[in-house]
């Protein structure tokens, strides 16, 4: 029976309609709005489970496909489908949204209904981005997503929220409009807006390079890559906890997803030609941004910079493949890079989300994000201290946690490409440990710093549940990554085979 | 013909209004709305998807005319509705507004259906004269009188230019009929100097009427100076008529020299996009900001026309229609926030609207994002279609310029959203509005969203209108 349902449409529209219902319910009964939001997000999460269990791992073809004409005049279709790249990201989205709704439970007192509705609508739009197989549909979700995020940061954010949210919107808008021109150009060439048709469209080198750059502008802003990353620290610092979690855990992944879905398969030759650029920018992100993270005074800013560095790993893994193929001639090493990048994205989704939630827990009690205001938190909040240490360890890539798997795979792959790539990439093991552990040392350990820390209450049941679930996910993925890798294997293998064939 | 119906009804309303007491002025209003409704029904009933000419070839009824007229009726219907309470609160609820409005509608219909330069000019003047008078409706306001004067002088100048261009064309081709001009121009082996002259004057006159840079000076002053109920009229439906006029003049009669006017329009378009979007940032008055935003939207409209393909014309028609809907909603929202003795036309007045009325803030949010071209609103598809048309004729640089200036444009639209959602209200008095106003603006705002979710039908209609 389940296979009959239009599962992807449900995943997109249940949260959006749920969001509208929450909005309609209004603020008169905040408790009702919260419950309805939680129910919707749980329902969406449950709906995403058949996506995992019913997914055939042996094939790279699109599954759960839906195809309806939408704008016949332009040959635009409502075309949905998922493969091994999108399924884990969709599940990550539904999972994270449940936690975000829970995290805003008591904390958000102002305009509760609008807050919950914004997150639910955004969930639907983000799932739409991962499931769309039509370029216009993809673009609609991609841009539509900006509206709720713009409001989330702007309404519930910190003191400089207006600056941060307008910067966020304009940066992303700037990147994406050029992608739109590229998409339209390919439509004129191919007569279709289907993303899978774009994959097969033969393109000359100049065209590929221009299209690649247009995509790069869009995705590099989203990931974000150095030097267009500056919106991220501002947005993260000013956003409410839930907004930071969604930004870090999912929105950044959309940039990485774009590279895999668009850049690599549509412009393989340009990707090969310009892989030095992406690798260079990724390594700058890993090393330079790693150093920048160390000196931050603000916890959220530190985690934001650490996100940029970790996403650098993902993009590095994606674009190492050409160098590996040239050096070794086998696909095994290249596949390791792609898989490493994907695992890194999923794992970072859990870890960065968890760290932002930890900061949120502290912020709710002390209303400060300054590291200097804390110290010795473990004495008053032992359970919380344990969680925070675990997540910081995972962030620095401790074996046994999910952070280790992705980083290890990418570093291993980069050895096959170039020793110096590997050397620079491996500095993250040091830098990551430095900023994560130093953060923990200053915030969690040591003497109780001041009177306010001494009065802190440990996590309540709701917070324990959120952090506990995330801790379980981080450990599970770290100890047993096989299901995730199996899920992606066939798709990534197919992607690699596709990229290896020149379009010229 | 629907034109005859509108004319007769306008005359009836004019005469009847003389005998109506101020208390019963609502009859004038009701009759005007009935006229529009009847005309809309006639337009739809008479549309058969084919092209007919009448009155010795000076009048044409084709699918484009039907579609454009239908939307003119719908938009003006909304405009009249928005204006009712606004006029009443300011003691301006007289018959003149509606009579002039109906004659303006008649002018637009004639422009849309013109198949001869003479008819075209006639329609244009009928519309323009009605608008001049409407701007000056508020006799005691010096700013409105100034705006009307400016509008009249510049408008007359532009009409003169256009007429001069038309007369040159008559001299060259010996005909005023659009089809005959078109055939004799395409028969000409090369472009002679007189034709270039004629073309320049025609384009110049058009640019004045559309408000394209550098002939845009009148727009901000007129939009700002006119009573808001007139601004909403000027800013919405006439854009559809102006588009139709451009189509009749350039595409249909001068299609043979498309390459030449295409180049002229490209310069006007890029300048309009640049100036409109950049100057709009500096405005503190919402009506002025929307005026500059109109200029930038005209740039997009011109981009669609200059591509010279069926897709391009269809995209421009789509753009004109959606812009008229968005403009009606935007100015309608200013009217809704205003009350007697108070104009809510500065950006400050929108502060904290989300606290005062979340629903209206949401509608305005839709309008602003639609104007900025952010999906899932209809403004996105309008821009998508235009850019697609431009890329389709290998004018990639124009497409890049268009998207670049859209980014700048996004900033000032976002600022309105920011004021509504992120700031606390300065003015906390509750909004006053009638039920009809509330329903109309809700429908108008939701139309922007629904046309954005399901743009297929309207897009298909525009394509069919242009291909036919």
PDB file of N, CA and C in Angstrom, chain A residues 31-72:
ATOM      1  N   UNK A  31      -0.119  26.631  23.250  1.00  0.00           N
ATOM      2  CA  UNK A  31       0.098  25.207  23.516  1.00  0.00           C
ATOM      3  C   UNK A  31      -0.404  24.380  22.330  1.00  0.00           C
ATOM      4  N   UNK A  32      -1.560  24.770  21.796  1.00  0.00           N
ATOM      5  CA  UNK A  32      -2.124  24.057  20.652  1.00  0.00           C
ATOM      6  C   UNK A  32      -1.220  24.172  19.443  1.00  0.00           C
ATOM      7  N   UNK A  33      -0.693  25.382  19.203  1.00  0.00           N
ATOM      8  CA  UNK A  33       0.186  25.577  18.052  1.00  0.00           C
ATOM      9  C   UNK A  33       1.407  24.687  18.157  1.00  0.00           C
ATOM     10  N   UNK A  34       1.957  24.602  19.392  1.00  0.00           N
ATOM     11  CA  UNK A  34       3.143  23.758  19.595  1.00  0.00           C
ATOM     12  C   UNK A  34       2.820  22.295  19.326  1.00  0.00           C
ATOM     13  N   UNK A  35       1.722  21.849  19.885  1.00  0.00           N
ATOM     14  CA  UNK A  35       1.382  20.431  19.752  1.00  0.00           C
ATOM     15  C   UNK A  35       1.141  20.077  18.290  1.00  0.00           C
ATOM     16  N   UNK A  36       0.403  20.960  17.618  1.00  0.00           N
ATOM     17  CA  UNK A  36       0.111  20.712  16.211  1.00  0.00           C
ATOM     18  C   UNK A  36       1.404  20.670  15.404  1.00  0.00           C
ATOM     19  N   UNK A  37       2.313  21.582  15.715  1.00  0.00           N
ATOM     20  CA  UNK A  37       3.587  21.615  14.989  1.00  0.00           C
ATOM     21  C   UNK A  37       4.372  20.334  15.241  1.00  0.00           C
ATOM     22  N   UNK A  38       4.394  19.904  16.514  1.00  0.00           N
ATOM     23  CA  UNK A  38       5.136  18.683  16.833  1.00  0.00           C
ATOM     24  C   UNK A  38       4.513  17.488  16.120  1.00  0.00           C
ATOM     25  N   UNK A  39       3.178  17.432  16.130  1.00  0.00           N
ATOM     26  CA  UNK A  39       2.498  16.308  15.485  1.00  0.00           C
ATOM     27  C   UNK A  39       2.832  16.289  13.996  1.00  0.00           C
ATOM     28  N   UNK A  40       2.799  17.464  13.367  1.00  0.00           N
ATOM     29  CA  UNK A  40       3.101  17.526  11.930  1.00  0.00           C
ATOM     30  C   UNK A  40       4.523  17.072  11.659  1.00  0.00           C
ATOM     31  N   UNK A  41       5.454  17.560  12.484  1.00  0.00           N
ATOM     32  CA  UNK A  41       6.839  17.216  12.197  1.00  0.00           C
ATOM     33  C   UNK A  41       7.079  15.725  12.457  1.00  0.00           C
ATOM     34  N   UNK A  42       6.426  15.171  13.486  1.00  0.00           N
ATOM     35  CA  UNK A  42       6.579  13.733  13.743  1.00  0.00           C
ATOM     36  C   UNK A  42       5.986  12.920  12.593  1.00  0.00           C
ATOM     37  N   UNK A  43       4.822  13.357  12.120  1.00  0.00           N
ATOM     38  CA  UNK A  43       4.180  12.656  11.013  1.00  0.00           C
ATOM     39  C   UNK A  43       5.094  12.673   9.786  1.00  0.00           C
ATOM     40  N   UNK A  44       5.691  13.827   9.523  1.00  0.00           N
ATOM     41  CA  UNK A  44       6.587  13.924   8.373  1.00  0.00           C
ATOM     42  C   UNK A  44       7.781  13.000   8.545  1.00  0.00           C
ATOM     43  N   UNK A  45       8.300  12.960   9.779  1.00  0.00           N
ATOM     44  CA  UNK A  45       9.442  12.066  10.019  1.00  0.00           C
ATOM     45  C   UNK A  45       9.041  10.618   9.780  1.00  0.00           C
ATOM     46  N   UNK A  46       7.862  10.245  10.274  1.00  0.00           N
ATOM     47  CA  UNK A  46       7.408   8.865  10.061  1.00  0.00           C
ATOM     48  C   UNK A  46       7.233   8.590   8.574  1.00  0.00           C
ATOM     49  N   UNK A  47       6.734   9.583   7.847  1.00  0.00           N
ATOM     50  CA  UNK A  47       6.550   9.390   6.407  1.00  0.00           C
ATOM     51  C   UNK A  47       7.871   9.211   5.685  1.00  0.00           C
ATOM     52  N   UNK A  48       8.950   9.764   6.267  1.00  0.00           N
ATOM     53  CA  UNK A  48      10.231   9.658   5.580  1.00  0.00           C
ATOM     54  C   UNK A  48      10.892   8.303   5.821  1.00  0.00           C
ATOM     55  N   UNK A  49      10.399   7.557   6.807  1.00  0.00           N
ATOM     56  CA  UNK A  49      11.018   6.255   7.090  1.00  0.00           C
ATOM     57  C   UNK A  49      10.821   5.254   5.944  1.00  0.00           C
ATOM     58  N   UNK A  50       9.602   5.166   5.365  1.00  0.00           N
ATOM     59  CA  UNK A  50       9.462   4.251   4.217  1.00  0.00           C
ATOM     60  C   UNK A  50      10.397   4.596   3.059  1.00  0.00           C
ATOM     61  N   UNK A  51      10.817   5.832   3.012  1.00  0.00           N
ATOM     62  CA  UNK A  51      11.773   6.228   1.977  1.00  0.00           C
ATOM     63  C   UNK A  51      13.064   5.431   2.135  1.00  0.00           C
ATOM     64  N   UNK A  52      13.437   5.216   3.417  1.00  0.00           N
ATOM     65  CA  UNK A  52      14.662   4.477   3.706  1.00  0.00           C
ATOM     66  C   UNK A  52      14.438   2.974   3.555  1.00  0.00           C
ATOM     67  N   UNK A  53      13.349   2.493   4.149  1.00  0.00           N
ATOM     68  CA  UNK A  53      13.134   1.049   4.121  1.00  0.00           C
ATOM     69  C   UNK A  53      12.735   0.569   2.734  1.00  0.00           C
ATOM     70  N   UNK A  54      12.027   1.391   1.982  1.00  0.00           N
ATOM     71  CA  UNK A  54      11.584   0.943   0.674  1.00  0.00           C
ATOM     72  C   UNK A  54      12.566   1.252  -0.429  1.00  0.00           C
ATOM     73  N   UNK A  55      13.707   1.801  -0.073  1.00  0.00           N
ATOM     74  CA  UNK A  55      14.660   2.236  -1.089  1.00  0.00           C
ATOM     75  C   UNK A  55      15.474   1.043  -1.590  1.00  0.00           C
ATOM     76  N   UNK A  56      15.588   0.892  -2.876  1.00  0.00           N
ATOM     77  CA  UNK A  56      16.397  -0.186  -3.432  1.00  0.00           C
ATOM     78  C   UNK A  56      17.815   0.310  -3.594  1.00  0.00           C
ATOM     79  N   UNK A  57      18.729  -0.305  -2.831  1.00  0.00           N
ATOM     80  CA  UNK A  57      20.091   0.214  -2.816  1.00  0.00           C
ATOM     81  C   UNK A  57      20.895  -0.235  -4.025  1.00  0.00           C
ATOM     82  N   UNK A  58      20.412  -1.229  -4.740  1.00  0.00           N
ATOM     83  CA  UNK A  58      21.216  -1.781  -5.814  1.00  0.00           C
ATOM     84  C   UNK A  58      21.246  -0.930  -7.074  1.00  0.00           C
ATOM     85  N   UNK A  59      20.347   0.029  -7.188  1.00  0.00           N
ATOM     86  CA  UNK A  59      20.237   0.745  -8.449  1.00  0.00           C
ATOM     87  C   UNK A  59      20.512   2.236  -8.268  1.00  0.00           C
ATOM     88  N   UNK A  60      20.957   2.866  -9.335  1.00  0.00           N
ATOM     89  CA  UNK A  60      21.214   4.295  -9.280  1.00  0.00           C
ATOM     90  C   UNK A  60      20.058   5.079  -9.867  1.00  0.00           C
ATOM     91  N   UNK A  61      19.028   4.374 -10.309  1.00  0.00           N
ATOM     92  CA  UNK A  61      17.899   5.071 -10.937  1.00  0.00           C
ATOM     93  C   UNK A  61      17.131   5.872  -9.901  1.00  0.00           C
ATOM     94  N   UNK A  62      16.381   6.858 -10.371  1.00  0.00           N
ATOM     95  CA  UNK A  62      15.536   7.636  -9.484  1.00  0.00           C
ATOM     96  C   UNK A  62      14.387   6.766  -8.992  1.00  0.00           C
ATOM     97  N   UNK A  63      14.043   6.897  -7.732  1.00  0.00           N
ATOM     98  CA  UNK A  63      12.959   6.093  -7.174  1.00  0.00           C
ATOM     99  C   UNK A  63      11.882   6.996  -6.616  1.00  0.00           C
ATOM    100  N   UNK A  64      10.739   6.405  -6.352  1.00  0.00           N
ATOM    101  CA  UNK A  64       9.556   7.133  -5.863  1.00  0.00           C
ATOM    102  C   UNK A  64       9.212   8.287  -6.804  1.00  0.00           C
ATOM    103  N   UNK A  65       9.384   8.071  -8.093  1.00  0.00           N
ATOM    104  CA  UNK A  65       9.207   9.183  -9.036  1.00  0.00           C
ATOM    105  C   UNK A  65       7.755   9.614  -9.160  1.00  0.00           C
ATOM    106  N   UNK A  66       7.564  10.905  -9.360  1.00  0.00           N
ATOM    107  CA  UNK A  66       6.246  11.458  -9.662  1.00  0.00           C
ATOM    108  C   UNK A  66       6.430  12.451 -10.793  1.00  0.00           C
ATOM    109  N   UNK A  67       5.541  12.406 -11.764  1.00  0.00           N
ATOM    110  CA  UNK A  67       5.699  13.290 -12.913  1.00  0.00           C
ATOM    111  C   UNK A  67       4.331  13.785 -13.355  1.00  0.00           C
ATOM    112  N   UNK A  68       4.140  15.101 -13.284  1.00  0.00           N
ATOM    113  CA  UNK A  68       2.908  15.722 -13.772  1.00  0.00           C
ATOM    114  C   UNK A  68       3.272  16.982 -14.514  1.00  0.00           C
ATOM    115  N   UNK A  69       2.543  17.324 -15.589  1.00  0.00           N
ATOM    116  CA  UNK A  69       2.834  18.602 -16.246  1.00  0.00           C
ATOM    117  C   UNK A  69       2.446  19.756 -15.334  1.00  0.00           C
ATOM    118  N   UNK A  70       3.236  20.814 -15.381  1.00  0.00           N
ATOM    119  CA  UNK A  70       2.971  21.925 -14.472  1.00  0.00           C
ATOM    120  C   UNK A  70       2.797  23.230 -15.260  1.00  0.00           C
ATOM    121  N   UNK A  71       3.798  23.612 -16.040  1.00  0.00           N
ATOM    122  CA  UNK A  71       3.631  24.778 -16.908  1.00  0.00           C
ATOM    123  C   UNK A  71       3.890  24.287 -18.330  1.00  0.00           C
ATOM    124  N   UNK A  72       2.867  23.804 -19.007  1.00  0.00           N
ATOM    125  CA  UNK A  72       3.100  23.173 -20.311  1.00  0.00           C
ATOM    126  C   UNK A  72       3.759  24.116 -21.318  1.00  0.00           C
TER     127      UNK A  72
END
